[in-house]
PDB file of C-alpha atoms in Angstrom:
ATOM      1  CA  UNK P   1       0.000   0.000   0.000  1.00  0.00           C
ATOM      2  CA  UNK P   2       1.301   3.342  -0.651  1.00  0.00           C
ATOM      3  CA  UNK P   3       1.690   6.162   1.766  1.00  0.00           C
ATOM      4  CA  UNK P   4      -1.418   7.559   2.672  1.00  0.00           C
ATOM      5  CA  UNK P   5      -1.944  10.705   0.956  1.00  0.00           C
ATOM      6  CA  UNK P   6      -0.052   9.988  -2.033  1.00  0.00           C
ATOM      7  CA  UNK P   7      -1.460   9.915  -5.605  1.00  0.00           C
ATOM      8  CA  UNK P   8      -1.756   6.023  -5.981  1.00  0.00           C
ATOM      9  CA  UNK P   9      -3.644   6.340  -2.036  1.00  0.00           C
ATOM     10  CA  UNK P  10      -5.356   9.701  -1.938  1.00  0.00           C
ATOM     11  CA  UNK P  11      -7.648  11.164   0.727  1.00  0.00           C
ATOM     12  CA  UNK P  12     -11.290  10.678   0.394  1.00  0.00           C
ATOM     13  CA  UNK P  13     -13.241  14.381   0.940  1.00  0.00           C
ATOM     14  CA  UNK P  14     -14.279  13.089   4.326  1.00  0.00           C
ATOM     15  CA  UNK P  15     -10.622  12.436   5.458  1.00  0.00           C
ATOM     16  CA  UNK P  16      -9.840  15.782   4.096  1.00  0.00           C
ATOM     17  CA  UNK P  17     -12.417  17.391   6.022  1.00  0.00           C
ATOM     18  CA  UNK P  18     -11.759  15.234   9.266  1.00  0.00           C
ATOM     19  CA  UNK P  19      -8.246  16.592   8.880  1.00  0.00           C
ATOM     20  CA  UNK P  20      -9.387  20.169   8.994  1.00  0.00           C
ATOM     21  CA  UNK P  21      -6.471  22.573  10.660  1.00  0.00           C
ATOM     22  CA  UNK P  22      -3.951  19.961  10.713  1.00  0.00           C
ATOM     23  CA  UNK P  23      -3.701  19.168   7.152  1.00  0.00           C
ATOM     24  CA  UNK P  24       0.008  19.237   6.088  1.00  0.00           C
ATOM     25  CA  UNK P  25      -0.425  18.971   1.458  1.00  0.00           C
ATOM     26  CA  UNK P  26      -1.657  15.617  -0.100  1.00  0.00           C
ATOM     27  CA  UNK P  27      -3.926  14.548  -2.674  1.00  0.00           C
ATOM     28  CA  UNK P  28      -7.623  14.222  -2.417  1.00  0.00           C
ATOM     29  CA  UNK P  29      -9.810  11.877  -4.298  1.00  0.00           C
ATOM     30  CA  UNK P  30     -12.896  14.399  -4.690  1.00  0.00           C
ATOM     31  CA  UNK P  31     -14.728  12.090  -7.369  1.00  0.00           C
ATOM     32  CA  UNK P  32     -14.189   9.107  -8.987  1.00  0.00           C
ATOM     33  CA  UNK P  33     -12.231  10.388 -11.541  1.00  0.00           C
ATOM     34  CA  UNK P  34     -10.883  13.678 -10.090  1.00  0.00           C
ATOM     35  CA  UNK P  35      -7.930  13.731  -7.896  1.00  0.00           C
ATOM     36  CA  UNK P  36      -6.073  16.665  -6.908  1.00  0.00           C
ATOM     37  CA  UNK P  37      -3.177  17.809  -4.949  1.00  0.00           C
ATOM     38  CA  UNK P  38      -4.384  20.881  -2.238  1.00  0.00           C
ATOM     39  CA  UNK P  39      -0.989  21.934  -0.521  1.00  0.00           C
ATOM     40  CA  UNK P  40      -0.198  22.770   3.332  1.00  0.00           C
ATOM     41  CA  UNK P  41      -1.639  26.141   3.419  1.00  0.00           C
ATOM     42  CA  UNK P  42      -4.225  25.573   0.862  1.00  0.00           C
ATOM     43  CA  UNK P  43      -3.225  28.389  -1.341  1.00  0.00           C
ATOM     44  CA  UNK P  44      -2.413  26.209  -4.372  1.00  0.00           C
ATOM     45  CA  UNK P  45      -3.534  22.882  -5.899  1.00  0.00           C
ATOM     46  CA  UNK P  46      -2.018  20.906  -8.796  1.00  0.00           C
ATOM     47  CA  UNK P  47      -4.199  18.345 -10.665  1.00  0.00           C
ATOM     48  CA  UNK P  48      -1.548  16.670 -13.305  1.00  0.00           C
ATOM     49  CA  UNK P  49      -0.062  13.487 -12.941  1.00  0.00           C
ATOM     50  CA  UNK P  50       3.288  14.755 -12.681  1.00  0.00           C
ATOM     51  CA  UNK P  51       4.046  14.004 -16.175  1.00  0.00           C
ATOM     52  CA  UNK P  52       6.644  15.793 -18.590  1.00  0.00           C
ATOM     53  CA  UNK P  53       3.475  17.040 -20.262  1.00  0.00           C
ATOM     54  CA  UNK P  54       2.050  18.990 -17.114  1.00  0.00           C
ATOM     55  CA  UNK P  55       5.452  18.883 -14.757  1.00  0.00           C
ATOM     56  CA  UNK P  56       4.793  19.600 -10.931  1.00  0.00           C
ATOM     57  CA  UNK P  57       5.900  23.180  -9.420  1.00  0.00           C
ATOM     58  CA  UNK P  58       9.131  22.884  -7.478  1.00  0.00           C
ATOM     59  CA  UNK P  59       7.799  24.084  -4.101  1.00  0.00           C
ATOM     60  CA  UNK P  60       4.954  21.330  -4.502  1.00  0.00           C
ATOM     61  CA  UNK P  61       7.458  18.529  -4.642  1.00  0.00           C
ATOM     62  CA  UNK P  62       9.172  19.865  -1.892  1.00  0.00           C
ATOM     63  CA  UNK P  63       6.167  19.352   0.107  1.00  0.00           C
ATOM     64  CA  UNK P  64       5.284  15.936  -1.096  1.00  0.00           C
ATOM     65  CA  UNK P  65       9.085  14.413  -0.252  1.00  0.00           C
ATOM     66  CA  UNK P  66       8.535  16.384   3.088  1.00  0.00           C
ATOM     67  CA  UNK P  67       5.734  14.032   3.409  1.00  0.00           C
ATOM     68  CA  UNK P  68       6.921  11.013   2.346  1.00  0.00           C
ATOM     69  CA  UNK P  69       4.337  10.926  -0.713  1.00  0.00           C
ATOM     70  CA  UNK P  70       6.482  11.772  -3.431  1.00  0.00           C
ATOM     71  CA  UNK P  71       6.541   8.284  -6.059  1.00  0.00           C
ATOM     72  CA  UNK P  72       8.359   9.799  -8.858  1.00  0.00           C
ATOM     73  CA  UNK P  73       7.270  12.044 -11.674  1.00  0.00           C
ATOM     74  CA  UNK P  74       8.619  15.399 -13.798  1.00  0.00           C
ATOM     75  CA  UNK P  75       9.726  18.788 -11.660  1.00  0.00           C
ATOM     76  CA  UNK P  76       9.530  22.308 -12.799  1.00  0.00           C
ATOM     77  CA  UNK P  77      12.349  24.117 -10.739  1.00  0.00           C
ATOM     78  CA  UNK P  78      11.890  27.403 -12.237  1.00  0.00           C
ATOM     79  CA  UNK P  79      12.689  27.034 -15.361  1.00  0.00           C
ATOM     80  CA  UNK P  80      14.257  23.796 -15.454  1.00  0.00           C
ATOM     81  CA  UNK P  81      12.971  20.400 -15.676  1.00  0.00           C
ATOM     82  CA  UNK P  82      14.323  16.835 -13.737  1.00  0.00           C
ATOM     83  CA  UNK P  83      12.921  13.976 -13.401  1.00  0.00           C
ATOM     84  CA  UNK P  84      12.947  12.896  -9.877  1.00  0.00           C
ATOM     85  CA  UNK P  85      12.745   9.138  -9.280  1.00  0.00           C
ATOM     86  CA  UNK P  86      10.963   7.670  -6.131  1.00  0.00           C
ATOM     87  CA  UNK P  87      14.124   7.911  -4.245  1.00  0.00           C
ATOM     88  CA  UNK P  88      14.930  11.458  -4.762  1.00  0.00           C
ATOM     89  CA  UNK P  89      17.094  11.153  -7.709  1.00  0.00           C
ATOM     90  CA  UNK P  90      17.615  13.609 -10.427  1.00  0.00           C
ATOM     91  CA  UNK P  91      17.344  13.495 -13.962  1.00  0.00           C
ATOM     92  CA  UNK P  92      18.380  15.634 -16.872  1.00  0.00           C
ATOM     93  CA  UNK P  93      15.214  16.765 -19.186  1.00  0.00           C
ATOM     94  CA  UNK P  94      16.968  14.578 -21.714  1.00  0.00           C
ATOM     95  CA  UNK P  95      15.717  11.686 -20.201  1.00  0.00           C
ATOM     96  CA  UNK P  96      14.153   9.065 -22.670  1.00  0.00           C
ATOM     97  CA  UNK P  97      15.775  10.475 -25.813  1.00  0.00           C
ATOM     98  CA  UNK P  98      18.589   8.075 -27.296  1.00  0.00           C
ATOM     99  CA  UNK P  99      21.381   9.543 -25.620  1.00  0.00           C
ATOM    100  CA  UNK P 100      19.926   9.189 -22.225  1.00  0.00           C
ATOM    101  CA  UNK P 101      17.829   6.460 -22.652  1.00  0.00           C
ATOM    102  CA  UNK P 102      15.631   5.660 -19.645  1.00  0.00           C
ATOM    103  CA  UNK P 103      16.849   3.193 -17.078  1.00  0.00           C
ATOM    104  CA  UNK P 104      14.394   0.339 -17.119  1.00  0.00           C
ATOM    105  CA  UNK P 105      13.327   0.635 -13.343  1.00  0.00           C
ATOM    106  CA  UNK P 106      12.643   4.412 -14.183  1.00  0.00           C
ATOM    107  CA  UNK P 107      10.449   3.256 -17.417  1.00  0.00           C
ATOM    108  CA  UNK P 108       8.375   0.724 -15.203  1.00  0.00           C
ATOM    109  CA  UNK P 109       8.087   3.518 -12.143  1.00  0.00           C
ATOM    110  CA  UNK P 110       6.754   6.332 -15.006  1.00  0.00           C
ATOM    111  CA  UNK P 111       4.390   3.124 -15.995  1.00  0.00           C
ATOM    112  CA  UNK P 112       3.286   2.263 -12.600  1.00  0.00           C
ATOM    113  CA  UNK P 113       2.524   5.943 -12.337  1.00  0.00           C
ATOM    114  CA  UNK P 114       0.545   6.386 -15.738  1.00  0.00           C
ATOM    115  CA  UNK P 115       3.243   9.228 -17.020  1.00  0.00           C
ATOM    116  CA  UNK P 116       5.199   7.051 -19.946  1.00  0.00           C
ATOM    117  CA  UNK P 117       4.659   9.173 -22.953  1.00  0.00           C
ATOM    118  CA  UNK P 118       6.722   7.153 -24.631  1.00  0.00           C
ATOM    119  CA  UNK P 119      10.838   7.543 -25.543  1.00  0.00           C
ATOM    120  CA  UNK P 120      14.132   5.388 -25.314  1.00  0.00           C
ATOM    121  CA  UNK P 121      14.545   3.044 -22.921  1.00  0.00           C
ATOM    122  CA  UNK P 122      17.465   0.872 -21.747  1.00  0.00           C
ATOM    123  CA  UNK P 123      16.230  -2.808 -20.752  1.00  0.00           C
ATOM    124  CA  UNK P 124      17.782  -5.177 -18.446  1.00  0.00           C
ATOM    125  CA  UNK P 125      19.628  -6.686 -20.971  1.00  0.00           C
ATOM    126  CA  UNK P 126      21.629  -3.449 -21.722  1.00  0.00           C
ATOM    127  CA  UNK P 127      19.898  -3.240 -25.071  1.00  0.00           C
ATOM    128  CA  UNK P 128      17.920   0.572 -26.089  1.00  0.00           C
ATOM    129  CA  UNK P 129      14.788   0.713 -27.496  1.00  0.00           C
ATOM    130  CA  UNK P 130      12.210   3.362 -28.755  1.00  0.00           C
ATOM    131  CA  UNK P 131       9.011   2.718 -27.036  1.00  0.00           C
ATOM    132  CA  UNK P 132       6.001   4.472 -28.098  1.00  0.00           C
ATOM    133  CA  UNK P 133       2.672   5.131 -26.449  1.00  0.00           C
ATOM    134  CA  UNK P 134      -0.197   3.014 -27.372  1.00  0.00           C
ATOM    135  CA  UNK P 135      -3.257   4.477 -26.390  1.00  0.00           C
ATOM    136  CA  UNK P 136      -5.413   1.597 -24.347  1.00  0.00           C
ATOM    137  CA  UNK P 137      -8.707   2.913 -22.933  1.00  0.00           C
ATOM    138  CA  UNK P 138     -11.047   0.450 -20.885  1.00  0.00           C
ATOM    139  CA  UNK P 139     -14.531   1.277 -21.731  1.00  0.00           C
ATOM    140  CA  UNK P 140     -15.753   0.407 -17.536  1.00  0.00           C
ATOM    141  CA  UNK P 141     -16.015   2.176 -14.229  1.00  0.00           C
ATOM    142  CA  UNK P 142     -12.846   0.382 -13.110  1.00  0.00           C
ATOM    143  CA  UNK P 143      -9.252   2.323 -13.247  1.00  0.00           C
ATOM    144  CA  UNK P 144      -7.596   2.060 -16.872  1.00  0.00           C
ATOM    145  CA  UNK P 145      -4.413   3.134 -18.336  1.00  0.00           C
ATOM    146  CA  UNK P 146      -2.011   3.235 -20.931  1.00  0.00           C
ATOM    147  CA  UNK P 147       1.525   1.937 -21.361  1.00  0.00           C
ATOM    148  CA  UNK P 148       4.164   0.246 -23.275  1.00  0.00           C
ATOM    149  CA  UNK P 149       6.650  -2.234 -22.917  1.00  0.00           C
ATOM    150  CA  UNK P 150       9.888  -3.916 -24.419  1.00  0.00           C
ATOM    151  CA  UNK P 151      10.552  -7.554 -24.745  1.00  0.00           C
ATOM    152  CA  UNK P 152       9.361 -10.981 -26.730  1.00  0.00           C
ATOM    153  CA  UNK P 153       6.359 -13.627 -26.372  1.00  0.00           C
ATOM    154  CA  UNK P 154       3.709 -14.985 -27.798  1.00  0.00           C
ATOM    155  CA  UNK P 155      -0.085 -14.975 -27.129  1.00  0.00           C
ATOM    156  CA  UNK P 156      -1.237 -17.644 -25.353  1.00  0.00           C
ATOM    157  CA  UNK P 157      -5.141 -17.323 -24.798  1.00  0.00           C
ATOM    158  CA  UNK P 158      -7.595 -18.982 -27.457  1.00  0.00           C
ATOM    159  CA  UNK P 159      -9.212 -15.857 -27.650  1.00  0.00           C
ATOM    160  CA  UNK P 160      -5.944 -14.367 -29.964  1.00  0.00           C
ATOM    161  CA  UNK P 161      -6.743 -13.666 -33.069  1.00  0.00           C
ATOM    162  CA  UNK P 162      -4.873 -11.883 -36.184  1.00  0.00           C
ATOM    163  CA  UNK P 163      -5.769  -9.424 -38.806  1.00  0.00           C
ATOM    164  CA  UNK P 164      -3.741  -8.911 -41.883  1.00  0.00           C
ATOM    165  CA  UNK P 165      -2.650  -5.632 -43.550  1.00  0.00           C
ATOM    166  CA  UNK P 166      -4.489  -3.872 -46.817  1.00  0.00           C
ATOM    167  CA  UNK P 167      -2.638  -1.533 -48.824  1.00  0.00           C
ATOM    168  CA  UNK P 168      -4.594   1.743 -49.890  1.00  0.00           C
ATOM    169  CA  UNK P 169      -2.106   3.219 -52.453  1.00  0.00           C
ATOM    170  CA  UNK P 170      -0.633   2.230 -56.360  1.00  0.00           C
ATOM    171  CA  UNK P 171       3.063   2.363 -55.254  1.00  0.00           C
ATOM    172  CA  UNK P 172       4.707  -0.724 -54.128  1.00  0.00           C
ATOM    173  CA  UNK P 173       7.541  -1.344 -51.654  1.00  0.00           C
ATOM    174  CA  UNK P 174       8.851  -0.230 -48.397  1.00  0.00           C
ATOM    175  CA  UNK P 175       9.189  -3.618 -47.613  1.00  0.00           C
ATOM    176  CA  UNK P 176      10.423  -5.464 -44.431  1.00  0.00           C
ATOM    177  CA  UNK P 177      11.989  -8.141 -42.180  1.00  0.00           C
ATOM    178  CA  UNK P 178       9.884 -10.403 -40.522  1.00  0.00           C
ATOM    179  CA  UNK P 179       9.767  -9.728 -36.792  1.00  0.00           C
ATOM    180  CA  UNK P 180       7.864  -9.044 -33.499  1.00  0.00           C
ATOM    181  CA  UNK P 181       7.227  -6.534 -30.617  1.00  0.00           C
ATOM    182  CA  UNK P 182       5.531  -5.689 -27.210  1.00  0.00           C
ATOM    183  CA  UNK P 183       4.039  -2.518 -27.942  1.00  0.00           C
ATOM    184  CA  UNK P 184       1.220  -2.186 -24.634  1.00  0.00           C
ATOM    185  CA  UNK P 185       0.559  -3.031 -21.533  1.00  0.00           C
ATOM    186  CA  UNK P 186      -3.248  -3.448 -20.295  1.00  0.00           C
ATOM    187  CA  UNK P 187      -3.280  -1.622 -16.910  1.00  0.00           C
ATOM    188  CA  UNK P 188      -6.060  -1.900 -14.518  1.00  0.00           C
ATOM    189  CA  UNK P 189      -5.535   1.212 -11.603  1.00  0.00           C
ATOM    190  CA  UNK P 190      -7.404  -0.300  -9.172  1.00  0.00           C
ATOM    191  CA  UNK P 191      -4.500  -2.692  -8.487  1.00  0.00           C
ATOM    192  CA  UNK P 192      -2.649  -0.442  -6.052  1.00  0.00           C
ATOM    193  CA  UNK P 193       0.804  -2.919  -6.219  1.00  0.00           C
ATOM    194  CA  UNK P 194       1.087  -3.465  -9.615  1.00  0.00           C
ATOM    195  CA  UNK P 195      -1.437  -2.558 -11.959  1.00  0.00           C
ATOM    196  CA  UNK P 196      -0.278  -4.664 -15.363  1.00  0.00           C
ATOM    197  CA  UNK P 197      -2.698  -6.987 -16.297  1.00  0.00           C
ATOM    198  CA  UNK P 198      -1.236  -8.366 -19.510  1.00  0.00           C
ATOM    199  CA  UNK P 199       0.541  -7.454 -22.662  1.00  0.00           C
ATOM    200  CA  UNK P 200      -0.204  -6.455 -26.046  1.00  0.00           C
ATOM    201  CA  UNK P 201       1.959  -7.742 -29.321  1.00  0.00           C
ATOM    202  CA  UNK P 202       1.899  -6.851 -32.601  1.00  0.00           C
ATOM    203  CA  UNK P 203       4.266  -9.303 -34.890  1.00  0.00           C
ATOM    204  CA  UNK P 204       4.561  -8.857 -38.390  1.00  0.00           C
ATOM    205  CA  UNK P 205       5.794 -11.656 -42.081  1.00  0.00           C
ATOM    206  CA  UNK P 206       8.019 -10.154 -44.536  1.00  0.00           C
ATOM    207  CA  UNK P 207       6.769  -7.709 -47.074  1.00  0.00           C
ATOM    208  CA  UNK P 208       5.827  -4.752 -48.392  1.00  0.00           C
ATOM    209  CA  UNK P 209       4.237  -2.079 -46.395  1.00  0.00           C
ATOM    210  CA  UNK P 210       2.640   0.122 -49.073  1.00  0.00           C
ATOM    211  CA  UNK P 211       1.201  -0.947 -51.775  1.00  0.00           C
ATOM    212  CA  UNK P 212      -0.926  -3.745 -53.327  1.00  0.00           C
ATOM    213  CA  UNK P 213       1.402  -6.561 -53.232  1.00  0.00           C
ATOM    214  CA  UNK P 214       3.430  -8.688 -51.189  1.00  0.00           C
ATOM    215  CA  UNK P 215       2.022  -6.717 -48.367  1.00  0.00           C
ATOM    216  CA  UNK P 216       3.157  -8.109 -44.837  1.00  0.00           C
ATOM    217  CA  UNK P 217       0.601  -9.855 -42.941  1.00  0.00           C
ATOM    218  CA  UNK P 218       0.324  -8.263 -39.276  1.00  0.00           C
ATOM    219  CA  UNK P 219      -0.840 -10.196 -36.406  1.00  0.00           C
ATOM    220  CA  UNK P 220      -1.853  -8.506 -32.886  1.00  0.00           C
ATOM    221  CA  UNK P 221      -1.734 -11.316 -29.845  1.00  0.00           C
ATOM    222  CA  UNK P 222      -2.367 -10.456 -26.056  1.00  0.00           C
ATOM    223  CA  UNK P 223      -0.887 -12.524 -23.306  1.00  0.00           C
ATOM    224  CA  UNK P 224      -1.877 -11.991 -19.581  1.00  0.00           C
ATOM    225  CA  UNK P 225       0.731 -11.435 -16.710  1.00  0.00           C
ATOM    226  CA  UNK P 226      -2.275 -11.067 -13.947  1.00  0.00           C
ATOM    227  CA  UNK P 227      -4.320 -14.446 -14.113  1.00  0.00           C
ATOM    228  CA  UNK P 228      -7.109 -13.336 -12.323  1.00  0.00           C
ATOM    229  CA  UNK P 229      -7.906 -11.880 -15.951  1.00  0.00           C
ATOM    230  CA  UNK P 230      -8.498 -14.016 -18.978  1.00  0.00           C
ATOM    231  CA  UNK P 231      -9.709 -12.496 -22.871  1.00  0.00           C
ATOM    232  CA  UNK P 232     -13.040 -13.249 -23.719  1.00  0.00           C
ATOM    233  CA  UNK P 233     -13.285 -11.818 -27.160  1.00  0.00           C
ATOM    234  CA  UNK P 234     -11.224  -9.769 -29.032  1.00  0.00           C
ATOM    235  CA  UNK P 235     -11.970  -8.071 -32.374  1.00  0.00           C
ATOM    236  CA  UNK P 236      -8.996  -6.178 -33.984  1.00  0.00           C
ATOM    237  CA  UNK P 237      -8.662  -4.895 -37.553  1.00  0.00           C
ATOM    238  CA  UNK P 238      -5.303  -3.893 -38.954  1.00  0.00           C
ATOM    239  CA  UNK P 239      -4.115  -2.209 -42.329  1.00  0.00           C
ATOM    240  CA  UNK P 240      -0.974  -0.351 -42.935  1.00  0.00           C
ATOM    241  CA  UNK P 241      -1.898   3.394 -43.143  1.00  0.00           C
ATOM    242  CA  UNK P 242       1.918   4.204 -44.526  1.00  0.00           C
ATOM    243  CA  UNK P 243       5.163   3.313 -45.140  1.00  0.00           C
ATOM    244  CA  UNK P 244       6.326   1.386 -42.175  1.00  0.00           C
ATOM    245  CA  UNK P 245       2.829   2.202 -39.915  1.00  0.00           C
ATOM    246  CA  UNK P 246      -0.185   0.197 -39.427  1.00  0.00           C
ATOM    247  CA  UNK P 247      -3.197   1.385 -37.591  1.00  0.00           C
ATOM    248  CA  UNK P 248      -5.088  -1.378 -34.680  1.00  0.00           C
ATOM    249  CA  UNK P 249      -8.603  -0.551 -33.904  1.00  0.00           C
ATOM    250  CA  UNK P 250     -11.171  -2.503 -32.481  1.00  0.00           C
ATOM    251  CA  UNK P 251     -12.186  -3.712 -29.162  1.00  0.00           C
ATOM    252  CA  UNK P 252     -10.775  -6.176 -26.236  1.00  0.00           C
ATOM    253  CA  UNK P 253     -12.473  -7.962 -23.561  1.00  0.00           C
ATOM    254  CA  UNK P 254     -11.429  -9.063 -20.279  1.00  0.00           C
ATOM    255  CA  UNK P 255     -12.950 -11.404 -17.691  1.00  0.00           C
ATOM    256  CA  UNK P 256     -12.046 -10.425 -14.211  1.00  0.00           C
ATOM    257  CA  UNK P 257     -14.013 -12.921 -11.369  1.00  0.00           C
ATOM    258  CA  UNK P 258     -17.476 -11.670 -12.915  1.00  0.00           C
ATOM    259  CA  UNK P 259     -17.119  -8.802 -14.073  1.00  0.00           C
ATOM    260  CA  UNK P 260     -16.097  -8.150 -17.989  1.00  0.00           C
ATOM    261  CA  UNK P 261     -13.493  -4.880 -18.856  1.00  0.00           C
ATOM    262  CA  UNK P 262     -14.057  -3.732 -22.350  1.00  0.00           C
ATOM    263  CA  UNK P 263     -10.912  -2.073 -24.135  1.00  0.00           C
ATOM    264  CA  UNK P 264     -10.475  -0.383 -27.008  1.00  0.00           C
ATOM    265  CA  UNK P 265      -7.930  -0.205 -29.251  1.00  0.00           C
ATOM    266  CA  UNK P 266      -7.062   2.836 -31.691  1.00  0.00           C
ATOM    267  CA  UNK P 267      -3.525   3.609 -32.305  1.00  0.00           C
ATOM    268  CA  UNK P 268      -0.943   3.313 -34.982  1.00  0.00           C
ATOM    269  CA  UNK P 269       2.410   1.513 -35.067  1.00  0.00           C
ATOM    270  CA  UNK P 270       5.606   2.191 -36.331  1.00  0.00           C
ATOM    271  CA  UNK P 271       7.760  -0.804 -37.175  1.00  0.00           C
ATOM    272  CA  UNK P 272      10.887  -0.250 -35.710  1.00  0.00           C
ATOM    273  CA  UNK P 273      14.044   0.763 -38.019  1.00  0.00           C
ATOM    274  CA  UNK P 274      15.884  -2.393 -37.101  1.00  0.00           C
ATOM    275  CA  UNK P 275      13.556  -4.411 -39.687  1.00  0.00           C
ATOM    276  CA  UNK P 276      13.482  -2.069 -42.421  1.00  0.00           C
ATOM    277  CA  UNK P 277      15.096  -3.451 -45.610  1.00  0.00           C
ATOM    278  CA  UNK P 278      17.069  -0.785 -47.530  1.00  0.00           C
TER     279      UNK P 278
END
C-alpha cells in the first residue's frame, strides 16, 4: 500500500475534512475520476499526474518528499525540468531520448505511475529501445491506463486472433523483415501494487508495407501477466496506413471474477528501423 496521501492512495473528501487545521499537502480523491493535490496552506492545488506534459511546481514537490508521498514524476524548478525518481534522484530533461535512454526501473516507475509518454529506454539486458505510447482505454467504471513495454512472447489465450494488412495506395515497396514486438501493456488502476494486467503484441511476415502486393501480414496477440484476468473476445482490424505504420482498432475484452473490462484499441504503429530493408 502506498503512503497515505499519495497519488496512488489519496484522501477521500471526508478524510480531508476530518483533517481540517492539521492538514500538512496531499492529494484528495474528490470524485471518482478527479484527484487533486491541495498543498499545506491551501493556497495552491495541482491536478496533473506529474508528467513531462504537465510537470509539478518545485515548491509542490518539496512538500510531497517532506511528506513522504512523493513516487516519482517530472519537476519544474523554475525554469528547469528533472525527473525525480521515487528515491529522490535527479534526472536531466533529456531523459528518454537516445542519448539518455531511460533506465528500465525508471520506465516501469513512469508506468506504474501512468506518465510514460513514450521515448528510449534501456532494458535489463543493456539493449535501447524506442518505445512508443499506445493508447489503451477500458470502456468500464474500473481504473484504466495506458503503457508500453519492451521484450518478446507470444499470445497464449484462445481468444488471440490476427488481422492482416491492406494496402490503400498504387506504389509498391517499403518492404520489411519479418519480426515481433511488445508494444502495450493493459493496466487496470485499481491494483494499487502493480497494476499490469497483460501485454499487447503486434508481430509482423516479410513484405511490403505500401502498396498492393506482397504486403506483410500483421498479427496482434495479447498474453496476460495477472491471471485473475483471462480475454473473452477480441476483435482487432489492422491495415498499414503508410510506409512502415499500421493502424489497430477494435475492441478487447477481459474477464475479471465476474465482471467483464471492455478495451479499445485505436492507435498506430511504427515498425521499428531495425527491420526495415534498404
Amino acid at each position: 500500500m502506498e503512503p497515505k496521501g499519495s497519488r496512488k492512495n489519496p484522501y477521500t473528501l471526508v478524510e480531508y475534512n476530518q483533517i481540517g487545521g492539521n492538514w500538512n499537502g496531499g492529494w484528495i480523491k474528490e470524485s471518482p475520476d478527479y484527484i487533486i493535490y491541495r498543498n499545506k496552506n491551501l493556497t495552491d492545488t495541482y491536478t496533473g499526474r506529474c508528467a513531462k506534459g504537465i510537470p509539478v511546481p518545485g515548491d509542490l514537490y518539496n512538500e510531497m518528499t517532506q511528506n513522504h508521498i512523493w513516487l516519482g514524476g517530472w519537476v519544474l524548478f523554475g525554469a528547469t525540468l528533472r525527473y525525480l525518481d521515487s528515491n529522490d534522484n535527479e534526472y536531466n530533461s533529456t531523459l528518454g531520448s537516445q542519448s539518455n535512454p531511460c533506465p528500465y526501473s525508471i520506465y516501469n516507475e513512469m508506468l506504474s505511475n501512468g506518465i510514460w509518454e513514450g521515448g528510449w529506454i534501456q532494458d535489463s539486458n543493456g539493449q535501447c529501445h524506442y518505445l512508443q505510447v499506445f493508447n489503451l482505454t477500458m470502456n468500464s467504471s474500473s481504473g484504466c491506463g495506458c503503457g508500453c513495454g519492451s521484450g518478446t512472447g507470444s499470445g497464449s489465450c484462445p481468444a488471440c486472433g490476427s488481422g492482416s494488412g491492406s494496402g490503400n495506395s498504387s506504389s509498391e515497396g517499403f518492404p520489411i523483415n519479418a519480426g515481433k514486438y511488445l508494444v502495450g501493456e493493459f493496466l487496470d488502476y485499481l491494483i494499487k501494487d502493480d497494476p499490469r494486467i497483460g501485454k499487447l503484441y503486434i508481430s509482423w511476415t516479410a513484405g511490403n508495407t505500401q502498396g498492393q502486393n506482397n504486403l506483410s501480414e500483421v498479427t496482434v496477440s495479447t498474453k496476460m501477466t495477472n491471471y485473475r484476468y483471462c480475454v473473452l473476445r477480441k476483435d482487432l482490424d489492422t491495415i498499414w496506413v503508410a510506409p512502415y505504420e499500421v493502424a489497430i482498432h477494435g475492441t478487447i475484452v477481459f474477464q475479471r471474477d465476474s465482471e467483464q473490462l471492455e478495451y479499445s484499441i485505436d492507435g498506430r504503429y511504427t515498425i521499428p528501423m531495425e527491420y526495415y530493408q534498404i
